[in-house]
Amino acid sequence: NRRGAARLAAVQALYQMDIAGTDLNDILAEFESHWLGGEVEGDKYLPADSNLFRDIVRGVVADQRKLDPVIDQALTRGWPLKRVEALVRAGLRAGCFELQSRQDIPARVIVSEYVDVANAFVDREETGMVNAVLDMLARSARAEEFGASR
């Protein structure tokens, strides 16, 4: 799943940018030359859709000031996005970006993929929170996709 690998890499790149303060162009170059489809310290990384990877990372960076308040509203009161673990925060931002900007991808696919990404890094409780927040954002941003199922 090249798109799933792109989402996983995008979350990792956004996390690295958040924690280490890595520049956007540097992170794109690093991931495209070393991580996407490469082998790092004996671990083989899956080939990824590099266009989707770039779109997500660039989009989150460009739209972060718009995305964060939207995510904050979906989080439990008293638990702002800045208090969420950095890797989860990166996944929520990437998922929110795609829900708002990638109308060509069904909302349920986006939510499911980011829940899978979260599953790779965090415990079940945090994965459940990612699912709940992204589902709420999806139903808000793409109400028409959920209207028929209710």
Tab-separated table of N, CA, C and O in Angstrom, residues 53-150:
chain	number	residue	atom	x	y	z
A	53	PHE	N	3.146	11.825	-0.143
A	53	PHE	CA	4.011	12.168	0.984
A	53	PHE	C	4.306	13.675	0.998
A	53	PHE	O	4.113	14.357	2.002
A	54	ARG	N	4.774	14.200	-0.131
A	54	ARG	CA	5.100	15.626	-0.224
A	54	ARG	C	3.873	16.499	-0.010
A	54	ARG	O	3.935	17.527	0.666
A	55	ASP	N	2.746	16.096	-0.599
A	55	ASP	CA	1.503	16.864	-0.475
A	55	ASP	C	1.082	16.978	0.994
A	55	ASP	O	0.716	18.060	1.457
A	56	ILE	N	1.141	15.876	1.724
A	56	ILE	CA	0.734	15.888	3.136
A	56	ILE	C	1.683	16.757	3.959
A	56	ILE	O	1.236	17.631	4.706
A	57	VAL	N	2.986	16.528	3.835
A	57	VAL	CA	3.945	17.264	4.661
A	57	VAL	C	3.877	18.755	4.340
A	57	VAL	O	3.773	19.594	5.250
A	58	ARG	N	3.919	19.107	3.075
A	58	ARG	CA	3.847	20.524	2.699
A	58	ARG	C	2.516	21.142	3.128
A	58	ARG	O	2.486	22.278	3.614
A	59	GLY	N	1.439	20.399	2.934
A	59	GLY	CA	0.111	20.906	3.281
A	59	GLY	C	-0.052	21.159	4.763
A	59	GLY	O	-0.611	22.186	5.174
A	60	VAL	N	0.433	20.231	5.591
A	60	VAL	CA	0.335	20.421	7.044
A	60	VAL	C	1.153	21.633	7.468
A	60	VAL	O	0.695	22.458	8.262
A	61	VAL	N	2.355	21.767	6.933
A	61	VAL	CA	3.199	22.905	7.291
A	61	VAL	C	2.522	24.217	6.876
A	61	VAL	O	2.454	25.173	7.653
A	62	ALA	N	1.981	24.264	5.666
A	62	ALA	CA	1.346	25.481	5.164
A	62	ALA	C	0.062	25.825	5.916
A	62	ALA	O	-0.241	27.004	6.127
A	63	ASP	N	-0.705	24.796	6.313
A	63	ASP	CA	-2.037	25.018	6.901
A	63	ASP	C	-2.099	24.815	8.408
A	63	ASP	O	-3.183	24.845	8.985
A	64	GLN	N	-0.966	24.622	9.062
A	64	GLN	CA	-0.981	24.260	10.490
A	64	GLN	C	-1.767	25.251	11.346
A	64	GLN	O	-2.490	24.847	12.251
A	65	ARG	N	-1.672	26.527	11.062
A	65	ARG	CA	-2.404	27.524	11.861
A	65	ARG	C	-3.917	27.401	11.689
A	65	ARG	O	-4.664	27.834	12.557
A	66	LYS	N	-4.354	26.821	10.588
A	66	LYS	CA	-5.791	26.580	10.389
A	66	LYS	C	-6.195	25.219	10.953
A	66	LYS	O	-7.304	25.054	11.438
A	67	LEU	N	-5.299	24.248	10.849
A	67	LEU	CA	-5.613	22.881	11.282
A	67	LEU	C	-5.693	22.751	12.801
A	67	LEU	O	-6.610	22.096	13.323
A	68	ASP	N	-4.752	23.344	13.509
A	68	ASP	CA	-4.678	23.165	14.961
A	68	ASP	C	-5.955	23.583	15.687
A	68	ASP	O	-6.443	22.829	16.542
A	69	PRO	N	-6.553	24.744	15.381
A	69	PRO	CA	-7.796	25.097	16.084
A	69	PRO	C	-8.947	24.129	15.783
A	69	PRO	O	-9.769	23.850	16.656
A	70	VAL	N	-8.987	23.590	14.570
A	70	VAL	CA	-10.024	22.627	14.206
A	70	VAL	C	-9.854	21.348	15.027
A	70	VAL	O	-10.823	20.795	15.561
A	71	ILE	N	-8.618	20.892	15.162
A	71	ILE	CA	-8.334	19.694	15.952
A	71	ILE	C	-8.617	19.960	17.426
A	71	ILE	O	-9.213	19.128	18.116
A	72	ASP	N	-8.210	21.126	17.909
A	72	ASP	CA	-8.468	21.495	19.313
A	72	ASP	C	-9.951	21.394	19.651
A	72	ASP	O	-10.316	20.924	20.722
A	73	GLN	N	-10.811	21.829	18.735
A	73	GLN	CA	-12.256	21.778	18.976
A	73	GLN	C	-12.765	20.346	19.074
A	73	GLN	O	-13.738	20.078	19.770
A	74	ALA	N	-12.114	19.429	18.380
A	74	ALA	CA	-12.552	18.032	18.387
A	74	ALA	C	-12.010	17.254	19.589
A	74	ALA	O	-12.534	16.194	19.924
A	75	LEU	N	-10.975	17.778	20.217
A	75	LEU	CA	-10.391	17.104	21.382
A	75	LEU	C	-11.249	17.341	22.623
A	75	LEU	O	-12.009	18.302	22.694
A	76	THR	N	-11.078	16.478	23.610
A	76	THR	CA	-11.790	16.613	24.862
A	76	THR	C	-11.453	17.946	25.511
A	76	THR	O	-10.295	18.367	25.503
A	77	ARG	N	-12.456	18.583	26.084
A	77	ARG	CA	-12.229	19.862	26.773
A	77	ARG	C	-11.123	19.722	27.810
A	77	ARG	O	-11.053	18.729	28.515
A	78	GLY	N	-10.279	20.714	27.874
A	78	GLY	CA	-9.198	20.690	28.839
A	78	GLY	C	-7.979	19.898	28.376
A	78	GLY	O	-7.018	19.753	29.111
A	79	TRP	N	-8.037	19.358	27.189
A	79	TRP	CA	-6.911	18.593	26.660
A	79	TRP	C	-6.555	19.142	25.286
A	79	TRP	O	-6.860	18.553	24.252
A	80	PRO	N	-5.862	20.287	25.233
A	80	PRO	CA	-5.538	20.911	23.951
A	80	PRO	C	-4.502	20.114	23.159
A	80	PRO	O	-3.761	19.311	23.729
A	81	LEU	N	-4.447	20.386	21.887
A	81	LEU	CA	-3.538	19.689	20.981
A	81	LEU	C	-2.092	19.772	21.456
A	81	LEU	O	-1.346	18.796	21.349
A	82	LYS	N	-1.693	20.894	22.022
A	82	LYS	CA	-0.303	21.041	22.457
A	82	LYS	C	0.065	20.066	23.577
A	82	LYS	O	1.238	19.792	23.798
A	83	ARG	N	-0.924	19.485	24.266
A	83	ARG	CA	-0.657	18.506	25.330
A	83	ARG	C	-0.642	17.072	24.811
A	83	ARG	O	-0.283	16.154	25.534
A	84	VAL	N	-1.052	16.883	23.569
A	84	VAL	CA	-1.078	15.550	22.957
A	84	VAL	C	0.347	15.160	22.581
A	84	VAL	O	1.144	16.004	22.141
A	85	GLU	N	0.684	13.886	22.750
A	85	GLU	CA	2.022	13.377	22.405
A	85	GLU	C	2.355	13.757	20.958
A	85	GLU	O	1.502	13.742	20.086
A	86	ALA	N	3.608	14.131	20.703
A	86	ALA	CA	4.030	14.698	19.418
A	86	ALA	C	3.723	13.805	18.219
A	86	ALA	O	3.328	14.292	17.158
A	87	LEU	N	3.890	12.498	18.357
A	87	LEU	CA	3.616	11.596	17.238
A	87	LEU	C	2.117	11.558	16.920
A	87	LEU	O	1.714	11.578	15.753
A	88	VAL	N	1.296	11.539	17.950
A	88	VAL	CA	-0.156	11.563	17.769
A	88	VAL	C	-0.571	12.904	17.165
A	88	VAL	O	-1.408	12.956	16.256
A	89	ARG	N	0.025	13.972	17.644
A	89	ARG	CA	-0.265	15.307	17.117
A	89	ARG	C	0.038	15.368	15.616
A	89	ARG	O	-0.749	15.892	14.830
A	90	ALA	N	1.163	14.790	15.210
A	90	ALA	CA	1.530	14.760	13.786
A	90	ALA	C	0.489	13.998	12.974
A	90	ALA	O	0.098	14.431	11.882
A	91	GLY	N	0.026	12.867	13.492
A	91	GLY	CA	-0.990	12.082	12.799
A	91	GLY	C	-2.327	12.801	12.696
A	91	GLY	O	-2.997	12.754	11.660
A	92	LEU	N	-2.722	13.480	13.767
A	92	LEU	CA	-3.978	14.238	13.740
A	92	LEU	C	-3.903	15.383	12.742
A	92	LEU	O	-4.857	15.632	11.987
A	93	ARG	N	-2.774	16.056	12.707
A	93	ARG	CA	-2.615	17.151	11.738
A	93	ARG	C	-2.654	16.635	10.305
A	93	ARG	O	-3.315	17.215	9.443
A	94	ALA	N	-1.956	15.544	10.046
A	94	ALA	CA	-1.935	14.980	8.694
A	94	ALA	C	-3.327	14.505	8.290
A	94	ALA	O	-3.778	14.762	7.167
A	95	GLY	N	-4.008	13.812	9.195
A	95	GLY	CA	-5.364	13.337	8.899
A	95	GLY	C	-6.329	14.482	8.662
A	95	GLY	O	-7.129	14.455	7.718
A	96	CYS	N	-6.258	15.508	9.499
A	96	CYS	CA	-7.120	16.677	9.341
A	96	CYS	C	-6.845	17.367	8.005
A	96	CYS	O	-7.767	17.745	7.286
A	97	PHE	N	-5.572	17.507	7.663
A	97	PHE	CA	-5.214	18.114	6.379
A	97	PHE	C	-5.853	17.342	5.227
A	97	PHE	O	-6.479	17.925	4.346
A	98	GLU	N	-5.701	16.023	5.235
A	98	GLU	CA	-6.257	15.227	4.134
A	98	GLU	C	-7.779	15.319	4.085
A	98	GLU	O	-8.370	15.396	3.006
A	99	LEU	N	-8.410	15.290	5.242
A	99	LEU	CA	-9.877	15.390	5.266
A	99	LEU	C	-10.352	16.703	4.664
A	99	LEU	O	-11.364	16.746	3.969
A	100	GLN	N	-9.607	17.759	4.902
A	100	GLN	CA	-10.003	19.066	4.386
A	100	GLN	C	-9.572	19.300	2.940
A	100	GLN	O	-10.248	20.013	2.211
A	101	SER	N	-8.468	18.697	2.525
A	101	SER	CA	-7.873	19.066	1.237
A	101	SER	C	-7.896	17.986	0.167
A	101	SER	O	-7.688	18.293	-0.998
A	102	ARG	N	-8.077	16.755	0.537
A	102	ARG	CA	-8.010	15.661	-0.443
A	102	ARG	C	-9.390	15.041	-0.645
A	102	ARG	O	-9.663	13.932	-0.224
A	103	GLN	N	-10.239	15.794	-1.307
A	103	GLN	CA	-11.603	15.333	-1.574
A	103	GLN	C	-11.633	14.098	-2.480
A	103	GLN	O	-12.635	13.404	-2.559
A	104	ASP	N	-10.518	13.824	-3.152
A	104	ASP	CA	-10.430	12.669	-4.045
A	104	ASP	C	-10.274	11.350	-3.276
A	104	ASP	O	-10.386	10.275	-3.865
A	105	ILE	N	-10.031	11.438	-1.977
A	105	ILE	CA	-9.860	10.239	-1.152
A	105	ILE	C	-11.017	10.171	-0.166
A	105	ILE	O	-11.259	11.134	0.571
A	106	PRO	N	-11.747	9.052	-0.116
A	106	PRO	CA	-12.884	8.949	0.812
A	106	PRO	C	-12.462	9.168	2.265
A	106	PRO	O	-11.398	8.704	2.695
A	107	ALA	N	-13.290	9.859	3.014
A	107	ALA	CA	-13.000	10.183	4.418
A	107	ALA	C	-12.745	8.925	5.239
A	107	ALA	O	-11.826	8.898	6.068
A	108	ARG	N	-13.533	7.882	5.022
A	108	ARG	CA	-13.357	6.651	5.804
A	108	ARG	C	-11.983	6.020	5.567
A	108	ARG	O	-11.390	5.442	6.475
A	109	VAL	N	-11.472	6.141	4.346
A	109	VAL	CA	-10.140	5.616	4.024
A	109	VAL	C	-9.085	6.410	4.792
A	109	VAL	O	-8.172	5.834	5.390
A	110	ILE	N	-9.223	7.718	4.794
A	110	ILE	CA	-8.260	8.575	5.500
A	110	ILE	C	-8.251	8.242	6.988
A	110	ILE	O	-7.184	8.034	7.575
A	111	VAL	N	-9.420	8.176	7.596
A	111	VAL	CA	-9.501	7.872	9.029
A	111	VAL	C	-8.876	6.515	9.315
A	111	VAL	O	-8.038	6.369	10.217
A	112	SER	N	-9.237	5.511	8.541
A	112	SER	CA	-8.725	4.156	8.750
A	112	SER	C	-7.204	4.095	8.621
A	112	SER	O	-6.521	3.456	9.430
A	113	GLU	N	-6.664	4.769	7.618
A	113	GLU	CA	-5.215	4.754	7.402
A	113	GLU	C	-4.464	5.400	8.565
A	113	GLU	O	-3.427	4.904	8.991
A	114	TYR	N	-4.993	6.516	9.072
A	114	TYR	CA	-4.297	7.181	10.184
A	114	TYR	C	-4.465	6.435	11.500
A	114	TYR	O	-3.584	6.504	12.366
A	115	VAL	N	-5.542	5.691	11.652
A	115	VAL	CA	-5.677	4.812	12.816
A	115	VAL	C	-4.626	3.711	12.717
A	115	VAL	O	-3.973	3.369	13.711
A	116	ASP	N	-4.411	3.169	11.524
A	116	ASP	CA	-3.360	2.162	11.321
A	116	ASP	C	-1.980	2.730	11.632
A	116	ASP	O	-1.154	2.061	12.247
A	117	VAL	N	-1.719	3.959	11.198
A	117	VAL	CA	-0.437	4.598	11.490
A	117	VAL	C	-0.271	4.739	13.006
A	117	VAL	O	0.783	4.412	13.556
A	118	ALA	N	-1.305	5.211	13.684
A	118	ALA	CA	-1.238	5.373	15.137
A	118	ALA	C	-0.968	4.036	15.817
A	118	ALA	O	-0.184	3.952	16.763
A	119	ASN	N	-1.605	2.993	15.312
A	119	ASN	CA	-1.428	1.641	15.858
A	119	ASN	C	0.028	1.204	15.849
A	119	ASN	O	0.453	0.438	16.707
A	120	ALA	N	0.786	1.689	14.883
A	120	ALA	CA	2.198	1.316	14.765
A	120	ALA	C	3.062	1.958	15.849
A	120	ALA	O	4.156	1.483	16.116
A	121	PHE	N	2.558	3.015	16.486
A	121	PHE	CA	3.399	3.782	17.395
A	121	PHE	C	2.880	3.922	18.816
A	121	PHE	O	3.662	4.124	19.730
A	122	VAL	N	1.580	3.911	19.001
A	122	VAL	CA	1.029	4.221	20.324
A	122	VAL	C	0.104	3.115	20.815
A	122	VAL	O	-0.273	2.227	20.057
A	123	ASP	N	-0.288	3.202	22.078
A	123	ASP	CA	-1.128	2.162	22.664
A	123	ASP	C	-2.582	2.284	22.198
A	123	ASP	O	-2.970	3.240	21.540
A	124	ARG	N	-3.362	1.312	22.579
A	124	ARG	CA	-4.744	1.187	22.129
A	124	ARG	C	-5.600	2.403	22.514
A	124	ARG	O	-6.438	2.855	21.741
A	125	GLU	N	-5.376	2.933	23.714
A	125	GLU	CA	-6.163	4.082	24.164
A	125	GLU	C	-5.927	5.297	23.271
A	125	GLU	O	-6.862	5.981	22.870
A	126	GLU	N	-4.658	5.561	22.953
A	126	GLU	CA	-4.347	6.695	22.086
A	126	GLU	C	-4.833	6.448	20.660
A	126	GLU	O	-5.285	7.376	19.992
A	127	THR	N	-4.769	5.209	20.205
A	127	THR	CA	-5.285	4.875	18.881
A	127	THR	C	-6.789	5.136	18.834
A	127	THR	O	-7.305	5.663	17.848
A	128	GLY	N	-7.478	4.791	19.904
A	128	GLY	CA	-8.917	5.060	19.985
A	128	GLY	C	-9.218	6.544	19.938
A	128	GLY	O	-10.188	6.985	19.318
A	129	MET	N	-8.376	7.327	20.580
A	129	MET	CA	-8.552	8.779	20.558
A	129	MET	C	-8.341	9.320	19.141
A	129	MET	O	-9.101	10.152	18.674
A	130	VAL	N	-7.326	8.827	18.449
A	130	VAL	CA	-7.084	9.240	17.063
A	130	VAL	C	-8.310	8.908	16.211
A	130	VAL	O	-8.784	9.744	15.438
A	131	ASN	N	-8.847	7.710	16.375
A	131	ASN	CA	-10.035	7.297	15.634
A	131	ASN	C	-11.214	8.225	15.933
A	131	ASN	O	-11.891	8.701	15.017
A	132	ALA	N	-11.463	8.500	17.213
A	132	ALA	CA	-12.606	9.331	17.599
A	132	ALA	C	-12.465	10.756	17.065
A	132	ALA	O	-13.426	11.323	16.522
A	133	VAL	N	-11.276	11.338	17.196
A	133	VAL	CA	-11.070	12.718	16.752
A	133	VAL	C	-11.182	12.813	15.229
A	133	VAL	O	-11.881	13.687	14.706
A	134	LEU	N	-10.513	11.915	14.516
A	134	LEU	CA	-10.574	11.978	13.049
A	134	LEU	C	-11.975	11.666	12.528
A	134	LEU	O	-12.418	12.265	11.538
A	135	ASP	N	-12.688	10.764	13.187
A	135	ASP	CA	-14.068	10.478	12.787
A	135	ASP	C	-14.937	11.727	12.962
A	135	ASP	O	-15.741	12.062	12.085
A	136	MET	N	-14.770	12.420	14.080
A	136	MET	CA	-15.528	13.649	14.319
A	136	MET	C	-15.190	14.701	13.263
A	136	MET	O	-16.077	15.355	12.709
A	137	LEU	N	-13.899	14.841	12.957
A	137	LEU	CA	-13.478	15.806	11.941
A	137	LEU	C	-14.014	15.426	10.561
A	137	LEU	O	-14.428	16.295	9.788
A	138	ALA	N	-14.008	14.139	10.268
A	138	ALA	CA	-14.510	13.665	8.974
A	138	ALA	C	-15.999	13.950	8.827
A	138	ALA	O	-16.452	14.418	7.779
A	139	ARG	N	-16.758	13.690	9.874
A	139	ARG	CA	-18.204	13.919	9.822
A	139	ARG	C	-18.530	15.404	9.712
A	139	ARG	O	-19.539	15.777	9.123
A	140	SER	N	-17.660	16.237	10.241
A	140	SER	CA	-17.848	17.679	10.131
A	140	SER	C	-17.430	18.190	8.748
A	140	SER	O	-18.165	18.912	8.095
A	141	ALA	N	-16.243	17.795	8.303
A	141	ALA	CA	-15.713	18.282	7.023
A	141	ALA	C	-16.399	17.660	5.816
A	141	ALA	O	-16.464	18.281	4.755
A	142	ARG	N	-16.895	16.440	5.980
A	142	ARG	CA	-17.459	15.710	4.843
A	142	ARG	C	-18.806	15.085	5.192
A	142	ARG	O	-19.036	13.910	4.973
A	143	ALA	N	-19.682	15.880	5.746
A	143	ALA	CA	-20.983	15.386	6.202
A	143	ALA	C	-21.722	14.603	5.106
A	143	ALA	O	-22.389	13.609	5.393
A	144	GLU	N	-21.562	15.041	3.867
A	144	GLU	CA	-22.266	14.377	2.755
A	144	GLU	C	-21.862	12.916	2.595
A	144	GLU	O	-22.656	12.092	2.161
A	145	GLU	N	-20.637	12.568	2.954
A	145	GLU	CA	-20.179	11.189	2.844
A	145	GLU	C	-20.794	10.283	3.918
A	145	GLU	O	-20.806	9.073	3.780
A	146	PHE	N	-21.283	10.881	4.987
A	146	PHE	CA	-21.817	10.097	6.098
A	146	PHE	C	-23.339	10.164	6.171
A	146	PHE	O	-23.940	9.407	6.923
A	147	GLY	N	-23.962	11.023	5.387
A	147	GLY	CA	-25.411	11.219	5.434
A	147	GLY	C	-26.215	9.969	5.129
A	147	GLY	O	-27.200	9.677	5.794
A	148	ALA	N	-25.784	9.173	4.157
A	148	ALA	CA	-26.544	7.997	3.726
A	148	ALA	C	-26.467	6.853	4.729
A	148	ALA	O	-27.346	6.004	4.760
A	149	SER	N	-25.421	6.827	5.563
A	149	SER	CA	-25.244	5.694	6.458
A	149	SER	C	-25.988	5.861	7.777
A	149	SER	O	-26.012	4.972	8.593
A	150	ARG	N	-26.597	6.986	7.996
A	150	ARG	CA	-27.302	7.225	9.269
A	150	ARG	C	-28.758	7.024	9.152
A	150	ARG	O	-29.419	7.132	8.241
